[in-house]
XYZ file of C-alpha atoms in Angstrom:
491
model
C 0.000 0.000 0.000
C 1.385 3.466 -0.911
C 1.684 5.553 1.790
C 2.254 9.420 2.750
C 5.530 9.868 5.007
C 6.004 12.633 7.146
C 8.905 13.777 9.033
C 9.536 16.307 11.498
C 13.045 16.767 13.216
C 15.067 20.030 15.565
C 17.517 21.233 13.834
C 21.024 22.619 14.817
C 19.862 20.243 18.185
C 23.038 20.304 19.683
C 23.761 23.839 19.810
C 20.204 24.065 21.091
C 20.525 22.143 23.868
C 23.444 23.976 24.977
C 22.546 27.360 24.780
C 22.343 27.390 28.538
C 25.544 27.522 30.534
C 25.021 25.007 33.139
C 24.356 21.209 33.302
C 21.030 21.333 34.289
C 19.976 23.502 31.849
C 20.970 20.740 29.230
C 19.399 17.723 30.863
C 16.005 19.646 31.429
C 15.938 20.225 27.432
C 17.302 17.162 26.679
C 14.904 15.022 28.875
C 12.127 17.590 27.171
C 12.797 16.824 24.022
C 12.914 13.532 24.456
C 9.289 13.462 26.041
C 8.116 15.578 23.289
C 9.277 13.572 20.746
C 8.145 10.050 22.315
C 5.573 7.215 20.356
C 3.108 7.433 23.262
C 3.178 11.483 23.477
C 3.258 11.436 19.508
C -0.053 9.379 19.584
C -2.052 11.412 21.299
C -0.822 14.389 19.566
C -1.898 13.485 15.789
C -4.811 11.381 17.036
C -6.246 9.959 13.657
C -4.415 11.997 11.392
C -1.917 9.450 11.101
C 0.158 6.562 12.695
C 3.767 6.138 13.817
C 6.238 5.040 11.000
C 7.430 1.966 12.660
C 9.690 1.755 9.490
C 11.955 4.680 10.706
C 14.944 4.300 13.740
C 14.449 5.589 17.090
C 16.211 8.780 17.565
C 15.573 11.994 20.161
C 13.981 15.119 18.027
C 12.854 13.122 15.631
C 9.236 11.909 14.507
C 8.191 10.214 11.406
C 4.449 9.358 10.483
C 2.176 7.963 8.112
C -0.984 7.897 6.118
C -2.562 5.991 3.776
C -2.311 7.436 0.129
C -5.980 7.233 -1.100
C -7.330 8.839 -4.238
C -9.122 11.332 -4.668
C -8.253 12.911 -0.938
C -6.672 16.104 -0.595
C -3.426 15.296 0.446
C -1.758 18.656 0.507
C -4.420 19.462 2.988
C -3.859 16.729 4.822
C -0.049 17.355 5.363
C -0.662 20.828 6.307
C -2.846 19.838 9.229
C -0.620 16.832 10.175
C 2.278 19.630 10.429
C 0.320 21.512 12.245
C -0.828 20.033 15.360
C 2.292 18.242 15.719
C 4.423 21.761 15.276
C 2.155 23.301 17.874
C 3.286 20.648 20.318
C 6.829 21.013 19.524
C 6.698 24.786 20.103
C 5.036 24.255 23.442
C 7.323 21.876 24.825
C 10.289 23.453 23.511
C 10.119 27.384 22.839
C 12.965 28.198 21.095
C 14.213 25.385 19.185
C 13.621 24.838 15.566
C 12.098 22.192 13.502
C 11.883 21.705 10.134
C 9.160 18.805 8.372
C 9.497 17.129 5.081
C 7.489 14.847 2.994
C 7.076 12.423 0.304
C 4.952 9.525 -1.237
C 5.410 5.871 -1.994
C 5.385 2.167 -1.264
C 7.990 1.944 0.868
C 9.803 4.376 3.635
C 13.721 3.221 2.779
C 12.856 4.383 -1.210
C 11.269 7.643 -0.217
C 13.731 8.673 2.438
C 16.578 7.872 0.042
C 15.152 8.776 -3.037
C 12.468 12.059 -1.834
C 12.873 13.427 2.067
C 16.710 13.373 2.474
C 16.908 15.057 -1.261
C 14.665 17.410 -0.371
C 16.297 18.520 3.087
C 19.306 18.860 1.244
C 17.809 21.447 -1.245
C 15.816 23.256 1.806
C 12.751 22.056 0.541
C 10.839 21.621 3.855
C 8.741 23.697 6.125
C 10.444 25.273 8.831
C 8.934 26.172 12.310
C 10.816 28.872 13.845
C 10.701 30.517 17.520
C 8.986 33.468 17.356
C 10.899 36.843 17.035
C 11.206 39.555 20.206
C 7.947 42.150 19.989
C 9.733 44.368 22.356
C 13.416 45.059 21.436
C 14.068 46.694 24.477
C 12.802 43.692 26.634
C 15.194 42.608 29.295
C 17.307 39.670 27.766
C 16.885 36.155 29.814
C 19.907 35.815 32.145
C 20.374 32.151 31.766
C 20.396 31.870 27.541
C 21.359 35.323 26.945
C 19.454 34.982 23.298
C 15.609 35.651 24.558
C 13.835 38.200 25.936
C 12.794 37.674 29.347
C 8.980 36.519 29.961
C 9.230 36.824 33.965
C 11.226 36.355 37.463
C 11.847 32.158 38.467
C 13.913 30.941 41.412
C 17.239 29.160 40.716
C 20.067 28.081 42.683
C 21.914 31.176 42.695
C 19.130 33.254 43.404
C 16.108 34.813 41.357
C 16.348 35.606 37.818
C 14.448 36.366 34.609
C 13.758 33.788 32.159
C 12.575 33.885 28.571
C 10.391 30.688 28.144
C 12.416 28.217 26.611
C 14.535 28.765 29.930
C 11.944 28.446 32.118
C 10.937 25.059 30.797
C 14.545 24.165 31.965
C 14.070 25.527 35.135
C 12.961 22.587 36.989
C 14.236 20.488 40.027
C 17.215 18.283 39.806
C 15.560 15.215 41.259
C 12.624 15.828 38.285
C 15.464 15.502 35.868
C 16.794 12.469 37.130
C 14.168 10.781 37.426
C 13.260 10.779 33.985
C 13.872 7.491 32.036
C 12.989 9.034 28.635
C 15.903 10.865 28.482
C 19.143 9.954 26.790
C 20.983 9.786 30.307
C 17.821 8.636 32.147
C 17.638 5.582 29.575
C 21.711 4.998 29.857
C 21.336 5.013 33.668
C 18.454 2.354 33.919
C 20.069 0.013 31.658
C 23.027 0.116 33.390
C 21.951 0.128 36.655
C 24.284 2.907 37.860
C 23.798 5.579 40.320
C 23.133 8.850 38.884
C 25.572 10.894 37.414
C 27.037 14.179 39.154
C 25.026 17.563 39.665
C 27.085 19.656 37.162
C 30.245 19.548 35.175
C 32.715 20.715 37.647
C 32.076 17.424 39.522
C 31.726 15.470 36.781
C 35.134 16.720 36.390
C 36.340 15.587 39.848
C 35.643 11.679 39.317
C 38.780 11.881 37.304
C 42.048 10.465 38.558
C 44.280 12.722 40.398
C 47.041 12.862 37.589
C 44.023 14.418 35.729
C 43.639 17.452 37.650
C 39.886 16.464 38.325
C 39.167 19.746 36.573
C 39.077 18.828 32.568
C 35.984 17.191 30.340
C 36.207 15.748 26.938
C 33.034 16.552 24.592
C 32.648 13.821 22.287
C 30.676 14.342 18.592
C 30.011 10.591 16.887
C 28.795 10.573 13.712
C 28.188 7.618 11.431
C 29.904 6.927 7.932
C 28.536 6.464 4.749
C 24.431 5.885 6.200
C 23.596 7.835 3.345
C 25.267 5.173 0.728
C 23.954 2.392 2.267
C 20.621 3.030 2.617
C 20.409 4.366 -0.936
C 21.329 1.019 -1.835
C 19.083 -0.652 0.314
C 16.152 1.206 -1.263
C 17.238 0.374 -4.808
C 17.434 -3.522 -3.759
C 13.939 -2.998 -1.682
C 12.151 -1.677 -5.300
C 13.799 -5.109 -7.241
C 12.640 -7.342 -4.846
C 9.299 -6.638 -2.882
C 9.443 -9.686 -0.744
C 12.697 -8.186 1.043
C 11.946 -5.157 1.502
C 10.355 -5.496 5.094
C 13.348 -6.988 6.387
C 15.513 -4.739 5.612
C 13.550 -1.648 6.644
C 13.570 -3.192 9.926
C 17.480 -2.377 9.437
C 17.078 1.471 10.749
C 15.312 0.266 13.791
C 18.675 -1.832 14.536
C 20.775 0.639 13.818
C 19.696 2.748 16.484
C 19.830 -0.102 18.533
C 23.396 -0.646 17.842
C 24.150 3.252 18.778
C 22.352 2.713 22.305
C 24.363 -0.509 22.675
C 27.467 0.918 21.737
C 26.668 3.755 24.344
C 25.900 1.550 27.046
C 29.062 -0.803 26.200
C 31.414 1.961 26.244
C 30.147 3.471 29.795
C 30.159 0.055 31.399
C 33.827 -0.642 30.162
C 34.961 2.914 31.556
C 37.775 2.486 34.175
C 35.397 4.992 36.547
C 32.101 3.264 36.047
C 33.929 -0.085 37.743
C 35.526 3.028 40.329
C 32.341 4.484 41.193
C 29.468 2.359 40.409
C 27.713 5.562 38.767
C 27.053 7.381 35.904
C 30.243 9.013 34.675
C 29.058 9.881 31.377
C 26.256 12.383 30.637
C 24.993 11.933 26.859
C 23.447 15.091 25.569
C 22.327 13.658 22.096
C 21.696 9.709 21.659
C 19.939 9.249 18.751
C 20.176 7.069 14.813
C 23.668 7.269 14.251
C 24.541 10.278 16.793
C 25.499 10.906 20.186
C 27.347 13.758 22.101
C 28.290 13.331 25.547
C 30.415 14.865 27.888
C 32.563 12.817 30.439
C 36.059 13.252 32.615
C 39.089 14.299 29.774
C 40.761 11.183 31.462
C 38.380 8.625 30.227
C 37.829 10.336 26.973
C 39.765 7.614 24.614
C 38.780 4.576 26.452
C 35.448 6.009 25.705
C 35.573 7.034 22.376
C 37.360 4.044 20.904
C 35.463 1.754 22.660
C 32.429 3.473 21.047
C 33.399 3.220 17.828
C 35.148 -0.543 17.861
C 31.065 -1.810 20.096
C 29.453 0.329 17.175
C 31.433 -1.041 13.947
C 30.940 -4.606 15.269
C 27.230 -4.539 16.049
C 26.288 -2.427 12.508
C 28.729 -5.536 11.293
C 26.546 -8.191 12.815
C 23.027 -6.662 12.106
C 23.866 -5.861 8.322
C 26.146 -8.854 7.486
C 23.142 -10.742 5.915
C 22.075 -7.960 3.864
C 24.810 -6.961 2.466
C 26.005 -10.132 1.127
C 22.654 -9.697 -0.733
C 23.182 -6.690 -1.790
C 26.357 -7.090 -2.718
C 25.822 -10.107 -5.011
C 23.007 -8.124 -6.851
C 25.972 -5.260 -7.134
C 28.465 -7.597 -8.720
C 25.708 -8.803 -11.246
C 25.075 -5.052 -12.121
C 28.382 -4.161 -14.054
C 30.150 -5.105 -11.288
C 29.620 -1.899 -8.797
C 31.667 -2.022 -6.010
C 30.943 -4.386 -2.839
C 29.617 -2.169 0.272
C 30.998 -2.346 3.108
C 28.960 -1.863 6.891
C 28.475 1.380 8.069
C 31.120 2.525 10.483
C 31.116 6.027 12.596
C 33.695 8.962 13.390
C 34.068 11.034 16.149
C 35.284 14.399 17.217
C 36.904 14.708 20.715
C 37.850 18.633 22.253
C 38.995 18.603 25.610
C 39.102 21.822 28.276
C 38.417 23.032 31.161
C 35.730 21.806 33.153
C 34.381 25.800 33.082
C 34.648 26.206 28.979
C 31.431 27.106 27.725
C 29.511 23.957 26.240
C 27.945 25.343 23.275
C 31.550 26.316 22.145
C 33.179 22.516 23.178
C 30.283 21.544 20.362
C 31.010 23.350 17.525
C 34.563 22.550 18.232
C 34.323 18.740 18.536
C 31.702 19.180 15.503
C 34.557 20.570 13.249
C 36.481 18.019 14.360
C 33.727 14.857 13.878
C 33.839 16.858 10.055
C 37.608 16.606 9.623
C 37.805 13.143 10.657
C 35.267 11.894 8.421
C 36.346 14.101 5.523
C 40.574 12.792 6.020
C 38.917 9.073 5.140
C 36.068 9.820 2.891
C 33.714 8.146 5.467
C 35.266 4.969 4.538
C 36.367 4.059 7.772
C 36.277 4.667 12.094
C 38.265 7.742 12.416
C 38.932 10.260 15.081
C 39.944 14.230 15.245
C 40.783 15.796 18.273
C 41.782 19.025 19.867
C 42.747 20.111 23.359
C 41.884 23.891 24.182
C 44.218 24.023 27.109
C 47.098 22.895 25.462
C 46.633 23.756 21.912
C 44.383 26.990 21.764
C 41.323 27.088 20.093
C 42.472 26.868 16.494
C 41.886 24.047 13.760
C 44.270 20.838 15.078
C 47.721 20.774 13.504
C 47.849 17.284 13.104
C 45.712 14.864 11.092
C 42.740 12.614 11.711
C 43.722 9.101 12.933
C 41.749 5.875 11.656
C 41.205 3.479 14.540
C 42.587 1.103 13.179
C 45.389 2.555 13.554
C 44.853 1.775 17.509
C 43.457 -0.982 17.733
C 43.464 -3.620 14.984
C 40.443 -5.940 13.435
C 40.495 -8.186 16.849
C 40.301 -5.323 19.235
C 43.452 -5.232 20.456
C 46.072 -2.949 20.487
C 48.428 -1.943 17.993
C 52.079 -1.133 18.079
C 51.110 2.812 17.940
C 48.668 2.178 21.235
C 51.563 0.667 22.921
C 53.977 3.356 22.429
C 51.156 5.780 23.204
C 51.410 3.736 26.757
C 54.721 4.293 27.135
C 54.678 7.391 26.272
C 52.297 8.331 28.348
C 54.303 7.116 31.536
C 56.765 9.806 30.731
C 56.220 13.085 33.395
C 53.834 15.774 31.994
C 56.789 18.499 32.892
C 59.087 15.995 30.483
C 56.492 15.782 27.725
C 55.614 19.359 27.664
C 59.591 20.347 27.418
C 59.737 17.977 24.788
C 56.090 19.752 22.958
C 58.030 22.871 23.343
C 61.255 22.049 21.829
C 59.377 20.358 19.092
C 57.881 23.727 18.466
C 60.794 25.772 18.298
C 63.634 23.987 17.038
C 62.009 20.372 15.548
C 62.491 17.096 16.144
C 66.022 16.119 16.314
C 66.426 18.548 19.377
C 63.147 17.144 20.757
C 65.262 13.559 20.257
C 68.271 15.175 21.678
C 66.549 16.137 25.070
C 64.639 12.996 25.142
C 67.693 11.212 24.931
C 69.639 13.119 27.734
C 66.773 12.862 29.881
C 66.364 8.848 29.558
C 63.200 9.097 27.499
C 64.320 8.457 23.815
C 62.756 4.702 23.922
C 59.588 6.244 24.265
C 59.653 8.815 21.956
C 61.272 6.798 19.155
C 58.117 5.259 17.464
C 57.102 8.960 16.915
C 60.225 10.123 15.190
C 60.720 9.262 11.166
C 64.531 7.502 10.966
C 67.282 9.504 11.249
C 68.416 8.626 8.014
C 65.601 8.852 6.081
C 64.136 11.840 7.498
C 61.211 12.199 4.627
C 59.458 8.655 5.925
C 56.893 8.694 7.993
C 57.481 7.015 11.799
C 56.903 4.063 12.425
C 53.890 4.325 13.861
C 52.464 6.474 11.556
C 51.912 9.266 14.550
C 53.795 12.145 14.486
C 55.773 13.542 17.697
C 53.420 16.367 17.871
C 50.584 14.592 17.523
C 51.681 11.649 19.654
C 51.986 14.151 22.695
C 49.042 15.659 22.281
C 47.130 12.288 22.362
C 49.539 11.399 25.453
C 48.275 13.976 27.701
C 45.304 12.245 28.626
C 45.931 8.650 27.170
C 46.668 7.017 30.357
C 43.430 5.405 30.657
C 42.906 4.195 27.632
């Protein structure tokens, strides 16, 4: 049966959610739009103007409905009203986020995502729901945000202040907040069965280890590769062969599976988690193929690499079937290239536990872009960039491809190990040896490694003396190799 699709989403979500300054601020919108965006709350919402597309993946800020497609019905009018009630819940819930809502018609959701709605959100063809614009210019701004004007005078913490409304929906208790299990963190902490995590970012900062400083987060931006290749594919095969198509559009549902999987593998494995026996990651964004957390700079590469290794395997395992399928209907087709599973990037920025958040995102978003543009989305890569040490300008030093650290088994590789080792070398050491780099290149940093005890270490970073144009043997640079250093020890 043909079918109408309809799909609403927030856009720019991340820099939404963290356009207040403080945790809570985050986890109230977060948990918010989460409720908002919910099957249950969704139902009541549209009533009988349509059902929930059970073909689409679960993901936060995201909705996706259907209706039959019967002649001789006005279907434009149809949309319009769809869009409407369900836009007039948005707004409520969340004031001053944006959404956007696109459409399209056929027999099957894979062929008209790939082939109408993603086309057309990439042209701007949708309809857009905006917050609305100040009446009063000269209103007092909300001193929380700092973007809206104030709509009245709320309690906090610190004392009383005034709130536009999308700030005052965030203004509720703490214990409200945790307690919700349709949020991204409420969902990660019931499946884990961990106590909650801490009250704000300078103590999620503190569960570090002492060597850390207890005083430094890592924001994390994961991203899959290539979705957009493989589901086009997946809709081409779905249109040859109706009798699989309703497998594989169960594939987006499992896909979003493997991202909350991955999530909750990569917490559980954390060195703190085992520590504490709490929460010591706070996801901000856990939805389809992206999350964005924030979590202790110390644990930031166990994390991350952990995430993408749990998230490569189980897109492996769920999609193995399907694409041997589709890749012996490729091979028949003038031999097209054999696809490979879907595999995801990330972007890591670490700094102070005090940096603002909203600015740790659009850094570790650059960074998720750089990383997935240095391998063409072909593979797991990572970009990072550490504000304390480095500044706040593009990284010097180029993506790295997991498997560069850590090979097809999971274990370690020969660059990991010297990582190790050089990580056991004192921060004053490595930070002469950063600065030396710097000035005068690497054979001085080699020099004062060497005089200092340390060369053994820093070796696998250096290209041969002799052959000074070859890369190390590592494939890590010095520079780059010390940046990753500083807060590899737990990895």
């Amino acid at each position: 049966m043909s079918h109408v699709y309809v799909d609403f989403g927030a856009v720019r979500i991340q820099q939404y959610l963290t356009r207040t300054a403080g945790l809570r601020g985050h986890r109230a919108a977060s948990n918010t739009l989460a409720w908002a965006t919910t099957d249950d709350v969704i139902r009541e919402v549209v009533n009988d103007l349509a059902e929930i597309n059970t073909d689409a993946g679960e993901a936060d800020g995201v909705v996706s409905l259907r209706f039959p497609a019967e002649a001789g019905t006005d279907t434009a009018e149809s949309i319009r009203r769809l869009q409407d009630s369900v836009f007039a819940h948005l707004r409520t819930a969340l004031p001053g986020a944006e959404f956007h809502s696109v459409w399209g018609e056929g027999d099957s959701y894979l062929t008209v995502y790939a082939e109408v709605l993603e086309p057309k959100v990439r042209r701007g063809e949708v309809r857009r729901d905006l917050p609305p614009t100040a009446e009063f210019p000269l209103a007092v701004p909300c001193r929380m945000c700092h973007t809206d004007p104030a709509v009245g005078t709320e309690s906090l913490p610190d004392g009383p202040k005034a709130l536009c409304l999308d700030c005052s929906m965030r203004n509720v208790s703490r214990r409200q907040i945790m307690a919700d299990d349709h949020s991204p963190e409420g969902r990660l902490r019931s499946a884990l069965g961990l106590k909650p995590a801490p009250n704000d970012f300078a103590e999620l900062a503190a569960l570090g280890s002492a060597q850390s400083g207890r005083n430094h987060l890592a924001t994390v931006s994961v991203d899959g590769n290539a979705f957009g290749v493989f589901f086009k594919a997946l809709a081409e095969e779905a249109d040859a062969d109706a009798n699989a198509q309703w497998g594989k559009a169960a594939i987006s549902r499992s896909l979003s599976e493997a991202t909350r999987t991955a999530l909750a593998n990569a917490t559980l494995e954390l060195p703190l988690t085992t520590e504490h026996e709490r929460l010591c990651v706070v996801p901000h964004v856990v939805g389809g193929d992206d999350v964005l957390v924030s979590l202790p700079a110390d644990q930031a590469w166990a994390f991350t690499l952990t995430f993408l290794r749990e998230f490569g395997r189980l897109v492996h395992e769920k999609t193995a079937a399907i694409l041997d399928e589709l890749n012996a209907s490729r091979a028949k087709q003038a031999g097209l290239p054999a696809l490979r599973a879907p595999t995801a990037s990330a972007g890591v920025v670490f700094a102070h536990a005090r940096y603002p958040l909203n600015l740790l995102v659009e850094s570790a978003g650059r960074c998720l872009s750089e990383a997935k543009k240095e391998f063409g989305g072909r593979q797991a890569s990572v970009q990072w960039l550490d504000i304390t040490a480095d500044g706040t300008d593009a990284p010097t030093h180029k993506p790295l491809a997991l498997s560069a650290l850590w090979d097809a088994g999971g274990k370690e590789t020969r660059a990991a190990a010297a990582l190790s080792g050089l990580a056991k070398v004192g921060a004053s050491h490595r930070a002469r040896l950063a600065e030396a780099l710097r000035g005068s290149g690497p054979l001085t940093a080699a020099a004062i490694a060497h005089r200092v005890g340390h060369l053994d270490a820093v070796q696998p970073f250096l290209s041969p003396f002799d052959q000074p144009d070859q890369p190390p043997e590592t494939g890590i640079g010095l520079g780059a190799a010390l940046g990753l250093a500083r807060w590899w020890p737990c990895a």
